[in-house]
């Protein structure tokens, strides 16, 4: 008998134009458009994955149902609804590798998420940082955020480093493979059910005795 799927909600967050909708669309249909896609309309898709997860010396097999959400342009007006953030398990936090500002505003996005969730919330989520538009990097040095800096940010904040990607040149398959790796990490950190407080917060409280970062 098939076991019940583990459901995780993943949301795309980040400055406008970093490529959230492009990434979303690539994952759904393997298509990319140079045009701005703020009017796409569809804002949620479901992905199904059977994943084997090695925990200590045991291998567990689980089926996951991933609800992936795109903010569908609401972020332009700083008007992301509470329901978008609510009960999310994974925050796919995107910045544009050619736009420093989009990296600097990571904190602003996490603050608005926390603000939306309200004080004393019991939310537990994992932040996955991704640098998009890596295809635009040329020899002239137009890269405004180095990978080292992004990794450092992940170490400081206990985010998962999702790597540098391109919604333009990466295939649907490559992106889904990445998402499956994120799901494994989410499962290791959150388990099948969410309990207690947000993990990053907890670690902050413990003054992060040990630095940790996940290289995927
Ligand atoms: P959003 O506002 O974060 O949803 O960003 P969009 O997905 O609408 O993308 C904004 C613009 O950046 C569009 O013109 C896209 O074609 C372009 N774009 C998005 N991702 C990439 C990428 O990986 N590489 C390149 N070259 N352009 C991209
Ligand atoms: Mg968009």
PDB file of C-alpha atoms and ligand atoms in Angstrom:
ATOM      1  CA  UNK A   1       0.000   0.000   0.000  1.00  0.00           C
ATOM      2  CA  UNK A   2       1.330   3.437  -0.879  1.00  0.00           C
ATOM      3  CA  UNK A   3       2.182   5.543   2.145  1.00  0.00           C
ATOM      4  CA  UNK A   4       0.677   8.974   2.597  1.00  0.00           C
ATOM      5  CA  UNK A   5       2.739  11.696   0.946  1.00  0.00           C
ATOM      6  CA  UNK A   6       4.640  14.211   3.024  1.00  0.00           C
ATOM      7  CA  UNK A   7       3.461  17.642   1.973  1.00  0.00           C
ATOM      8  CA  UNK A   8       5.854  20.584   1.932  1.00  0.00           C
ATOM      9  CA  UNK A   9       5.025  24.107   0.894  1.00  0.00           C
ATOM     10  CA  UNK A  10       7.820  25.911  -0.935  1.00  0.00           C
ATOM     11  CA  UNK A  11       7.550  29.582  -1.769  1.00  0.00           C
ATOM     12  CA  UNK A  12       9.564  31.800  -4.081  1.00  0.00           C
ATOM     13  CA  UNK A  13      10.676  35.041  -2.449  1.00  0.00           C
ATOM     14  CA  UNK A  14      12.969  37.893  -3.511  1.00  0.00           C
ATOM     15  CA  UNK A  15      13.083  41.277  -5.191  1.00  0.00           C
ATOM     16  CA  UNK A  16      11.032  41.872  -8.266  1.00  0.00           C
ATOM     17  CA  UNK A  17      12.826  40.830 -11.499  1.00  0.00           C
ATOM     18  CA  UNK A  18      15.245  38.385  -9.884  1.00  0.00           C
ATOM     19  CA  UNK A  19      13.585  35.620 -11.920  1.00  0.00           C
ATOM     20  CA  UNK A  20      11.061  33.944  -9.608  1.00  0.00           C
ATOM     21  CA  UNK A  21       8.357  33.592 -12.244  1.00  0.00           C
ATOM     22  CA  UNK A  22      10.912  32.476 -14.828  1.00  0.00           C
ATOM     23  CA  UNK A  23      12.117  29.756 -12.507  1.00  0.00           C
ATOM     24  CA  UNK A  24       8.551  28.732 -11.709  1.00  0.00           C
ATOM     25  CA  UNK A  25       7.655  28.584 -15.377  1.00  0.00           C
ATOM     26  CA  UNK A  26      10.789  26.597 -16.262  1.00  0.00           C
ATOM     27  CA  UNK A  27       9.922  24.046 -13.591  1.00  0.00           C
ATOM     28  CA  UNK A  28       6.357  23.712 -14.881  1.00  0.00           C
ATOM     29  CA  UNK A  29       6.816  23.795 -18.622  1.00  0.00           C
ATOM     30  CA  UNK A  30      10.553  23.844 -19.422  1.00  0.00           C
ATOM     31  CA  UNK A  31      10.073  27.213 -21.128  1.00  0.00           C
ATOM     32  CA  UNK A  32      11.862  30.517 -20.727  1.00  0.00           C
ATOM     33  CA  UNK A  33      10.894  33.925 -22.015  1.00  0.00           C
ATOM     34  CA  UNK A  34      13.012  37.102 -22.166  1.00  0.00           C
ATOM     35  CA  UNK A  35       9.889  39.113 -21.513  1.00  0.00           C
ATOM     36  CA  UNK A  36       8.820  40.032 -18.051  1.00  0.00           C
ATOM     37  CA  UNK A  37       6.338  37.437 -16.899  1.00  0.00           C
ATOM     38  CA  UNK A  38       4.542  39.183 -14.089  1.00  0.00           C
ATOM     39  CA  UNK A  39       1.158  38.433 -15.634  1.00  0.00           C
ATOM     40  CA  UNK A  40       1.507  34.663 -15.723  1.00  0.00           C
ATOM     41  CA  UNK A  41      -1.611  34.073 -13.635  1.00  0.00           C
ATOM     42  CA  UNK A  42      -0.780  30.559 -12.445  1.00  0.00           C
ATOM     43  CA  UNK A  43       0.786  30.842  -9.047  1.00  0.00           C
ATOM     44  CA  UNK A  44       0.885  27.342  -7.642  1.00  0.00           C
ATOM     45  CA  UNK A  45       2.020  24.006  -8.942  1.00  0.00           C
ATOM     46  CA  UNK A  46       2.355  20.567  -7.368  1.00  0.00           C
ATOM     47  CA  UNK A  47       5.375  18.338  -7.866  1.00  0.00           C
ATOM     48  CA  UNK A  48       5.487  14.697  -6.822  1.00  0.00           C
ATOM     49  CA  UNK A  49       8.727  12.975  -5.873  1.00  0.00           C
ATOM     50  CA  UNK A  50       9.728   9.622  -4.456  1.00  0.00           C
ATOM     51  CA  UNK A  51      12.966  10.206  -2.632  1.00  0.00           C
ATOM     52  CA  UNK A  52      15.361   7.949  -0.791  1.00  0.00           C
ATOM     53  CA  UNK A  53      16.865   9.654   2.200  1.00  0.00           C
ATOM     54  CA  UNK A  54      19.873   8.379   4.067  1.00  0.00           C
ATOM     55  CA  UNK A  55      19.701   9.164   7.752  1.00  0.00           C
ATOM     56  CA  UNK A  56      22.653   7.808   9.691  1.00  0.00           C
ATOM     57  CA  UNK A  57      22.955   4.262   8.328  1.00  0.00           C
ATOM     58  CA  UNK A  58      19.291   3.845   7.464  1.00  0.00           C
ATOM     59  CA  UNK A  59      17.713   4.567   4.104  1.00  0.00           C
ATOM     60  CA  UNK A  60      14.119   5.745   4.170  1.00  0.00           C
ATOM     61  CA  UNK A  61      11.939   6.068   1.129  1.00  0.00           C
ATOM     62  CA  UNK A  62       9.238   8.693   1.156  1.00  0.00           C
ATOM     63  CA  UNK A  63       6.882  10.199  -1.318  1.00  0.00           C
ATOM     64  CA  UNK A  64       6.605  13.944  -1.236  1.00  0.00           C
ATOM     65  CA  UNK A  65       4.019  16.296  -2.567  1.00  0.00           C
ATOM     66  CA  UNK A  66       5.586  19.688  -3.096  1.00  0.00           C
ATOM     67  CA  UNK A  67       3.341  22.715  -3.344  1.00  0.00           C
ATOM     68  CA  UNK A  68       5.443  25.334  -5.072  1.00  0.00           C
ATOM     69  CA  UNK A  69       4.173  28.923  -5.036  1.00  0.00           C
ATOM     70  CA  UNK A  70       5.135  32.010  -7.011  1.00  0.00           C
ATOM     71  CA  UNK A  71       4.212  35.389  -5.583  1.00  0.00           C
ATOM     72  CA  UNK A  72       2.805  36.402  -9.000  1.00  0.00           C
ATOM     73  CA  UNK A  73       4.086  39.957  -8.853  1.00  0.00           C
ATOM     74  CA  UNK A  74       2.673  40.910  -5.459  1.00  0.00           C
ATOM     75  CA  UNK A  75       6.183  41.616  -4.208  1.00  0.00           C
ATOM     76  CA  UNK A  76       6.437  44.713  -6.443  1.00  0.00           C
ATOM     77  CA  UNK A  77       4.039  46.460  -4.131  1.00  0.00           C
ATOM     78  CA  UNK A  78       5.411  44.926  -0.925  1.00  0.00           C
ATOM     79  CA  UNK A  79       1.952  43.476  -0.547  1.00  0.00           C
ATOM     80  CA  UNK A  80       2.551  39.764  -0.252  1.00  0.00           C
ATOM     81  CA  UNK A  81      -0.415  38.303   1.551  1.00  0.00           C
ATOM     82  CA  UNK A  82      -0.032  36.553   4.869  1.00  0.00           C
ATOM     83  CA  UNK A  83      -1.430  33.358   3.392  1.00  0.00           C
ATOM     84  CA  UNK A  84       1.508  33.239   0.968  1.00  0.00           C
ATOM     85  CA  UNK A  85       4.018  33.043   3.803  1.00  0.00           C
ATOM     86  CA  UNK A  86       1.883  31.036   6.191  1.00  0.00           C
ATOM     87  CA  UNK A  87       2.846  27.421   6.807  1.00  0.00           C
ATOM     88  CA  UNK A  88       5.712  27.460   4.355  1.00  0.00           C
ATOM     89  CA  UNK A  89       8.365  24.848   4.928  1.00  0.00           C
ATOM     90  CA  UNK A  90      10.962  26.037   2.451  1.00  0.00           C
ATOM     91  CA  UNK A  91      11.684  29.615   1.396  1.00  0.00           C
ATOM     92  CA  UNK A  92      13.415  29.687  -1.983  1.00  0.00           C
ATOM     93  CA  UNK A  93      15.072  33.066  -1.553  1.00  0.00           C
ATOM     94  CA  UNK A  94      16.341  34.332  -4.885  1.00  0.00           C
ATOM     95  CA  UNK A  95      18.750  37.122  -5.698  1.00  0.00           C
ATOM     96  CA  UNK A  96      20.148  38.215  -9.052  1.00  0.00           C
ATOM     97  CA  UNK A  97      23.930  37.680  -9.253  1.00  0.00           C
ATOM     98  CA  UNK A  98      24.218  40.853 -11.361  1.00  0.00           C
ATOM     99  CA  UNK A  99      22.261  43.034  -8.900  1.00  0.00           C
ATOM    100  CA  UNK A 100      23.843  43.632  -5.528  1.00  0.00           C
ATOM    101  CA  UNK A 101      20.705  45.278  -4.207  1.00  0.00           C
ATOM    102  CA  UNK A 102      18.746  42.056  -4.584  1.00  0.00           C
ATOM    103  CA  UNK A 103      21.289  40.310  -2.323  1.00  0.00           C
ATOM    104  CA  UNK A 104      21.261  43.110   0.212  1.00  0.00           C
ATOM    105  CA  UNK A 105      17.496  42.919   0.503  1.00  0.00           C
ATOM    106  CA  UNK A 106      17.476  39.297   1.648  1.00  0.00           C
ATOM    107  CA  UNK A 107      17.095  40.440   5.251  1.00  0.00           C
ATOM    108  CA  UNK A 108      14.203  42.699   4.353  1.00  0.00           C
ATOM    109  CA  UNK A 109      12.336  39.712   2.862  1.00  0.00           C
ATOM    110  CA  UNK A 110      12.931  37.562   5.905  1.00  0.00           C
ATOM    111  CA  UNK A 111      11.831  40.404   8.185  1.00  0.00           C
ATOM    112  CA  UNK A 112       8.619  40.826   6.240  1.00  0.00           C
ATOM    113  CA  UNK A 113       8.012  37.090   6.407  1.00  0.00           C
ATOM    114  CA  UNK A 114       8.464  37.115  10.196  1.00  0.00           C
ATOM    115  CA  UNK A 115       6.290  40.194  10.471  1.00  0.00           C
ATOM    116  CA  UNK A 116       3.591  38.479   8.456  1.00  0.00           C
ATOM    117  CA  UNK A 117       3.724  35.386  10.619  1.00  0.00           C
ATOM    118  CA  UNK A 118       3.351  37.518  13.718  1.00  0.00           C
ATOM    119  CA  UNK A 119       5.034  37.395  17.104  1.00  0.00           C
ATOM    120  CA  UNK A 120       5.234  34.092  18.953  1.00  0.00           C
ATOM    121  CA  UNK A 121       4.422  32.144  15.817  1.00  0.00           C
ATOM    122  CA  UNK A 122       5.297  28.493  15.806  1.00  0.00           C
ATOM    123  CA  UNK A 123       6.425  28.429  12.229  1.00  0.00           C
ATOM    124  CA  UNK A 124       9.341  26.316  11.320  1.00  0.00           C
ATOM    125  CA  UNK A 125      10.917  26.827   7.940  1.00  0.00           C
ATOM    126  CA  UNK A 126      14.169  26.452   6.118  1.00  0.00           C
ATOM    127  CA  UNK A 127      15.660  29.157   3.930  1.00  0.00           C
ATOM    128  CA  UNK A 128      17.337  28.117   0.687  1.00  0.00           C
ATOM    129  CA  UNK A 129      19.399  30.848  -0.945  1.00  0.00           C
ATOM    130  CA  UNK A 130      19.812  30.825  -4.731  1.00  0.00           C
ATOM    131  CA  UNK A 131      21.724  33.207  -6.988  1.00  0.00           C
ATOM    132  CA  UNK A 132      19.930  33.445 -10.327  1.00  0.00           C
ATOM    133  CA  UNK A 133      20.956  34.696 -13.812  1.00  0.00           C
ATOM    134  CA  UNK A 134      24.424  33.132 -13.732  1.00  0.00           C
ATOM    135  CA  UNK A 135      24.241  32.921 -17.564  1.00  0.00           C
ATOM    136  CA  UNK A 136      24.620  36.725 -17.705  1.00  0.00           C
ATOM    137  CA  UNK A 137      28.087  36.729 -16.182  1.00  0.00           C
ATOM    138  CA  UNK A 138      30.762  37.743 -18.625  1.00  0.00           C
ATOM    139  CA  UNK A 139      34.478  38.354 -18.467  1.00  0.00           C
ATOM    140  CA  UNK A 140      33.942  42.093 -17.942  1.00  0.00           C
ATOM    141  CA  UNK A 141      33.206  41.391 -14.334  1.00  0.00           C
ATOM    142  CA  UNK A 142      29.531  42.209 -14.088  1.00  0.00           C
ATOM    143  CA  UNK A 143      29.063  39.849 -11.175  1.00  0.00           C
ATOM    144  CA  UNK A 144      27.942  41.874  -8.204  1.00  0.00           C
ATOM    145  CA  UNK A 145      27.759  39.063  -5.614  1.00  0.00           C
ATOM    146  CA  UNK A 146      30.466  36.442  -5.322  1.00  0.00           C
ATOM    147  CA  UNK A 147      29.631  32.848  -4.535  1.00  0.00           C
ATOM    148  CA  UNK A 148      31.942  33.026  -1.497  1.00  0.00           C
ATOM    149  CA  UNK A 149      29.919  35.872  -0.077  1.00  0.00           C
ATOM    150  CA  UNK A 150      26.641  34.027  -0.616  1.00  0.00           C
ATOM    151  CA  UNK A 151      28.049  30.912   1.071  1.00  0.00           C
ATOM    152  CA  UNK A 152      29.242  33.017   3.983  1.00  0.00           C
ATOM    153  CA  UNK A 153      25.759  34.459   4.321  1.00  0.00           C
ATOM    154  CA  UNK A 154      24.351  30.927   4.472  1.00  0.00           C
ATOM    155  CA  UNK A 155      26.852  29.896   7.131  1.00  0.00           C
ATOM    156  CA  UNK A 156      26.025  32.917   9.286  1.00  0.00           C
ATOM    157  CA  UNK A 157      22.289  32.457   9.007  1.00  0.00           C
ATOM    158  CA  UNK A 158      21.977  28.676   8.793  1.00  0.00           C
ATOM    159  CA  UNK A 159      20.460  28.829   5.332  1.00  0.00           C
ATOM    160  CA  UNK A 160      20.914  26.085   2.773  1.00  0.00           C
ATOM    161  CA  UNK A 161      23.131  27.243  -0.076  1.00  0.00           C
ATOM    162  CA  UNK A 162      21.187  26.300  -3.192  1.00  0.00           C
ATOM    163  CA  UNK A 163      23.898  27.460  -5.583  1.00  0.00           C
ATOM    164  CA  UNK A 164      24.107  29.745  -8.592  1.00  0.00           C
ATOM    165  CA  UNK A 165      21.526  28.941 -11.209  1.00  0.00           C
ATOM    166  CA  UNK A 166      19.934  30.231 -14.367  1.00  0.00           C
ATOM    167  CA  UNK A 167      16.233  30.051 -15.096  1.00  0.00           C
ATOM    168  CA  UNK A 168      17.291  30.624 -18.702  1.00  0.00           C
ATOM    169  CA  UNK A 169      19.942  27.970 -19.302  1.00  0.00           C
ATOM    170  CA  UNK A 170      19.194  25.340 -16.652  1.00  0.00           C
ATOM    171  CA  UNK A 171      16.789  22.644 -17.789  1.00  0.00           C
ATOM    172  CA  UNK A 172      13.592  21.692 -16.038  1.00  0.00           C
ATOM    173  CA  UNK A 173      15.246  18.411 -15.070  1.00  0.00           C
ATOM    174  CA  UNK A 174      18.270  20.113 -13.511  1.00  0.00           C
ATOM    175  CA  UNK A 175      16.029  22.398 -11.486  1.00  0.00           C
ATOM    176  CA  UNK A 176      13.787  19.585 -10.311  1.00  0.00           C
ATOM    177  CA  UNK A 177      16.863  17.592  -9.274  1.00  0.00           C
ATOM    178  CA  UNK A 178      17.915  20.561  -7.180  1.00  0.00           C
ATOM    179  CA  UNK A 179      14.488  20.786  -5.606  1.00  0.00           C
ATOM    180  CA  UNK A 180      14.670  17.103  -4.708  1.00  0.00           C
ATOM    181  CA  UNK A 181      17.966  17.744  -2.934  1.00  0.00           C
ATOM    182  CA  UNK A 182      16.350  20.631  -1.031  1.00  0.00           C
ATOM    183  CA  UNK A 183      13.503  18.319  -0.035  1.00  0.00           C
ATOM    184  CA  UNK A 184      15.963  15.861   1.469  1.00  0.00           C
ATOM    185  CA  UNK A 185      17.481  18.646   3.545  1.00  0.00           C
ATOM    186  CA  UNK A 186      14.047  19.901   4.550  1.00  0.00           C
ATOM    187  CA  UNK A 187      13.130  16.427   5.695  1.00  0.00           C
ATOM    188  CA  UNK A 188      16.330  16.124   7.710  1.00  0.00           C
ATOM    189  CA  UNK A 189      15.677  19.464   9.381  1.00  0.00           C
ATOM    190  CA  UNK A 190      11.900  19.463   9.710  1.00  0.00           C
ATOM    191  CA  UNK A 191      10.879  15.822   9.631  1.00  0.00           C
ATOM    192  CA  UNK A 192       7.466  14.835   8.338  1.00  0.00           C
ATOM    193  CA  UNK A 193       5.680  17.156  10.760  1.00  0.00           C
ATOM    194  CA  UNK A 194       6.536  20.592  11.960  1.00  0.00           C
ATOM    195  CA  UNK A 195       7.007  21.158  15.656  1.00  0.00           C
ATOM    196  CA  UNK A 196       8.405  23.998  17.682  1.00  0.00           C
ATOM    197  CA  UNK A 197      10.058  27.126  16.496  1.00  0.00           C
ATOM    198  CA  UNK A 198      11.858  28.028  13.352  1.00  0.00           C
ATOM    199  CA  UNK A 199      15.163  26.197  13.255  1.00  0.00           C
ATOM    200  CA  UNK A 200      17.321  29.173  12.265  1.00  0.00           C
ATOM    201  CA  UNK A 201      15.908  31.155  15.162  1.00  0.00           C
ATOM    202  CA  UNK A 202      16.635  28.372  17.599  1.00  0.00           C
ATOM    203  CA  UNK A 203      20.194  28.194  16.433  1.00  0.00           C
ATOM    204  CA  UNK A 204      20.564  31.942  16.854  1.00  0.00           C
ATOM    205  CA  UNK A 205      19.469  31.598  20.426  1.00  0.00           C
ATOM    206  CA  UNK A 206      22.084  28.962  21.054  1.00  0.00           C
ATOM    207  CA  UNK A 207      24.590  31.446  19.640  1.00  0.00           C
ATOM    208  CA  UNK A 208      25.370  29.012  16.879  1.00  0.00           C
ATOM    209  CA  UNK A 209      28.221  27.227  18.598  1.00  0.00           C
ATOM    210  CA  UNK A 210      29.030  25.459  15.413  1.00  0.00           C
ATOM    211  CA  UNK A 211      28.812  26.997  11.983  1.00  0.00           C
ATOM    212  CA  UNK A 212      26.966  24.934   9.456  1.00  0.00           C
ATOM    213  CA  UNK A 213      26.222  25.280   5.817  1.00  0.00           C
ATOM    214  CA  UNK A 214      24.881  22.897   3.259  1.00  0.00           C
ATOM    215  CA  UNK A 215      26.530  22.660  -0.119  1.00  0.00           C
ATOM    216  CA  UNK A 216      24.227  21.177  -2.690  1.00  0.00           C
TER     217      UNK A 216
HETATM  218  P1  LIG B   1      10.313  38.023 -11.021  1.00  0.00           P
HETATM  219  O1  LIG B   1       9.832  39.442 -10.935  1.00  0.00           O
HETATM  220  O2  LIG B   1      11.258  37.693  -9.904  1.00  0.00           O
HETATM  221  O3  LIG B   1       9.192  37.037 -11.147  1.00  0.00           O
HETATM  222  O4  LIG B   1      11.210  37.930 -12.348  1.00  0.00           O
HETATM  223  P2  LIG B   1      10.809  37.381 -13.810  1.00  0.00           P
HETATM  224  O5  LIG B   1      10.803  35.906 -13.838  1.00  0.00           O
HETATM  225  O6  LIG B   1       9.584  38.096 -14.278  1.00  0.00           O
HETATM  226  O7  LIG B   1      12.089  37.833 -14.636  1.00  0.00           O
HETATM  227  C1  LIG B   1      12.434  39.192 -14.823  1.00  0.00           C
HETATM  228  C2  LIG B   1      13.261  39.329 -16.089  1.00  0.00           C
HETATM  229  O8  LIG B   1      14.494  38.639 -15.926  1.00  0.00           O
HETATM  230  C3  LIG B   1      12.590  38.726 -17.325  1.00  0.00           C
HETATM  231  O9  LIG B   1      12.865  39.567 -18.431  1.00  0.00           O
HETATM  232  C4  LIG B   1      13.269  37.375 -17.504  1.00  0.00           C
HETATM  233  O10 LIG B   1      13.325  36.978 -18.843  1.00  0.00           O
HETATM  234  C5  LIG B   1      14.676  37.666 -16.953  1.00  0.00           C
HETATM  235  N1  LIG B   1      15.311  36.475 -16.345  1.00  0.00           N
HETATM  236  C6  LIG B   1      14.814  35.704 -15.366  1.00  0.00           C
HETATM  237  N2  LIG B   1      15.674  34.727 -15.046  1.00  0.00           N
HETATM  238  C7  LIG B   1      16.732  34.857 -15.865  1.00  0.00           C
HETATM  239  C8  LIG B   1      17.968  34.137 -16.034  1.00  0.00           C
HETATM  240  O11 LIG B   1      18.295  33.149 -15.349  1.00  0.00           O
HETATM  241  N3  LIG B   1      18.817  34.606 -16.992  1.00  0.00           N
HETATM  242  C9  LIG B   1      18.525  35.695 -17.762  1.00  0.00           C
HETATM  243  N4  LIG B   1      19.416  36.057 -18.699  1.00  0.00           N
HETATM  244  N5  LIG B   1      17.385  36.391 -17.643  1.00  0.00           N
HETATM  245  C10 LIG B   1      16.505  35.982 -16.697  1.00  0.00           C
HETATM  246 MG1  LIG B   2       7.105  37.302 -10.960  1.00  0.00          MG
END
